[in-house]
């Protein structure tokens, strides 16, 4: 079979997307490839189809042990002969897969990278016939990324041992630095590089000032994502627990996930999130790599991500199915102070620290931009874009205002506090002084006698916090040391003494609601009203199937496929086979049941 026929008959798709076709042909011809494509872009087909077309078994190296069973189930449901080898298996299961491999009864073999280090596994692979090596989540080889896996370093030897087997490395991480590091460490310098656009047009990006983050989150969920599945990211384990509890108390079904939970609980919560509909996962960044649940409708951040890469990866888990989704981040002064402090306190050399600061600054620039968020994101990854009309700054352009005078007030207060012998004060004291508040701490240090005391009544507390945050983000102010003391920078002096103007982003009292035209839950764009009940019947049928087989619902059919079936109402197996996502195997397995459901 040629690649196009495999696409149609096995996967039930009419045409390749973007560079898929070019990549597939390149690998079928035996070429090495490095593929950079966003989440949801369709990376899996790029190795699955060559594995089916070429002789032998496609060996897929993936760090996602907990997801291998689902991946294999999904392949088997398509009629593809797949198996996996990892450390979670019993020896007899492993022997069975090894026997299938040797007998040439597999099309795809998923392999955890640590298995390859075991010489026995390498010898096993040498006794079979290998179609290709696919190195999934290839950014795990990058040493400075937060997904680094030492076992990935050993993958550079694949080429020496199997010089004739093509290798295809894939990742959704887009930065030039990571791209170069992958190419170098995996020895893919002479491979063909395929770099897709990193735009995710169906994701609406929104970044709001943080006031009461949990309440703000609840409002978002109630107004726009009632009953939707989503992920909420928090920085600490403690705030993960608290937030999950808060959501449950307020009628939103939520589960926690962080590295402090035992592995059994983590696996259970992850499986539940994948299998049930409408669950919210509250997690640290320990959660999410490789989660291929297609209908995650929102990703919310309650704390500032450490880098734009991290933000892009995490938000990218929303909307793999291409339907409208929200990426929402609440961020405030405390985030900036806290992250600076974490960097200052971190071990690691000066160079590492400088790199972390650069990451933080890029993230802050994205938060404070008055331009299109999407354009800023794409530019960060070295790609161009047009103002998108689907981010908060496009939908609700922020005003800027001349904040030179308030900036000078903050900076001179900081200057006066700094000149006091050995006393160290943070943002709170500075703002209390500007507002003329006689707090115990103000009185204790005689700060009500300062000439700046009470000169800042034009703004309220949250207004001043916004000013301080933006000054920090613009590098016009710094935080230092154990007590997060505010400090001047060389650039502050330009504002204080040399007439440099400061432009600030106007903060809405309450974040104005931004909503693009968006279908309501259960009423997707292409579904006529009379088809809605049919869609619900199909979903109910799918839920029963999923339960019986113990697989996530989307392994059987995606929402998009069921929707198309509901909208077109096929009456024969042949017509049903024409629906996108219905391949030959699924038609044989489920076709009659679907027709029966439609007729019922
Ligand atoms: P990635 O691994 O890049 O995040 P996937 O390989 O999981 O993305 O693909 C994302 C979704 O797009 C999946 O639901 C997949 O079935 C679908 N898809 C991929 N390629 C095509 C295609 N050519 N036609 C239709 N659907 C596709
Ligand atoms: Zn935009």
XYZ file of N, CA and C and ligand atoms in Angstrom, residues 7 11 13-17 20 37-45 48 136 172 292 294 320-321 558 580, ligand 1:
105
model
N -3.418 6.119 4.592
C -4.106 7.240 5.243
C -5.619 7.051 5.157
N -6.682 5.025 8.544
C -7.049 6.122 9.431
C -8.387 6.772 9.063
N -8.832 9.109 6.801
C -8.672 10.523 6.444
C -8.491 10.669 4.937
N -8.982 11.799 4.407
C -8.916 12.023 2.958
C -7.568 12.534 2.491
N -6.997 13.447 3.282
C -5.777 14.084 2.780
C -4.811 14.354 3.917
N -3.546 14.481 3.534
C -2.534 14.858 4.522
C -2.684 16.324 4.858
N -2.147 16.702 6.023
C -2.187 18.087 6.467
C -0.800 18.667 6.388
N 2.823 16.975 6.377
C 2.769 15.529 6.653
C 3.205 14.689 5.460
N 6.541 20.524 15.181
C 5.139 20.763 14.827
C 4.376 20.977 16.125
N 3.437 21.921 16.149
C 2.765 22.160 17.430
C 1.910 20.971 17.847
N 1.562 20.961 19.121
C 0.643 19.954 19.638
C -0.647 19.996 18.818
N -1.148 18.840 18.466
C -2.365 18.785 17.668
C -2.104 18.939 16.176
N -0.842 19.122 15.798
C -0.509 19.349 14.389
C -0.575 18.072 13.562
N -0.487 16.914 14.226
C -0.550 15.655 13.499
C 0.808 14.992 13.343
N 1.589 14.982 14.408
C 2.923 14.381 14.328
C 2.861 12.860 14.215
N 1.899 12.236 14.901
C 1.934 10.770 14.973
C 1.872 10.114 13.595
N 1.029 10.648 12.712
C 0.930 10.039 11.383
C 2.265 10.044 10.653
N 3.734 6.874 11.940
C 2.885 5.684 11.866
C 2.739 5.203 10.414
N 9.958 10.215 19.874
C 8.881 11.138 20.205
C 9.325 12.015 21.377
N 7.116 19.218 19.954
C 6.282 20.416 19.835
C 6.986 21.616 20.456
N -2.870 13.127 25.169
C -3.426 13.402 23.850
C -4.949 13.452 23.868
N -8.159 14.885 23.206
C -8.360 15.919 22.187
C -9.291 17.056 22.615
N -6.690 20.167 21.030
C -6.037 19.370 19.982
C -6.999 19.032 18.874
N -8.292 19.010 19.171
C -9.267 18.670 18.150
C -9.589 19.852 17.235
N -13.469 10.251 17.734
C -13.401 11.619 18.224
C -14.773 12.277 18.117
N -14.800 11.281 7.770
C -13.426 11.461 8.230
C -13.237 10.805 9.590
P 0.398 15.760 17.736
O 1.020 14.448 18.108
O 1.171 16.540 16.747
O 0.013 16.577 18.923
P -1.678 14.100 16.732
O -0.822 13.238 15.916
O -2.214 13.563 18.020
O -0.965 15.470 17.013
O -2.878 14.621 15.837
C -3.806 15.552 16.325
C -5.189 15.221 15.811
O -5.307 15.476 14.407
C -5.507 13.751 16.001
O -6.834 13.683 16.426
C -5.331 13.154 14.607
O -6.122 12.036 14.429
C -5.749 14.318 13.714
N -5.106 14.281 12.402
C -3.782 14.214 12.163
N -3.527 14.229 10.845
C -4.727 14.304 10.224
C -5.152 14.347 8.836
N -4.268 14.323 7.840
N -6.477 14.434 8.589
C -7.364 14.466 9.597
N -7.041 14.415 10.893
C -5.736 14.340 11.217
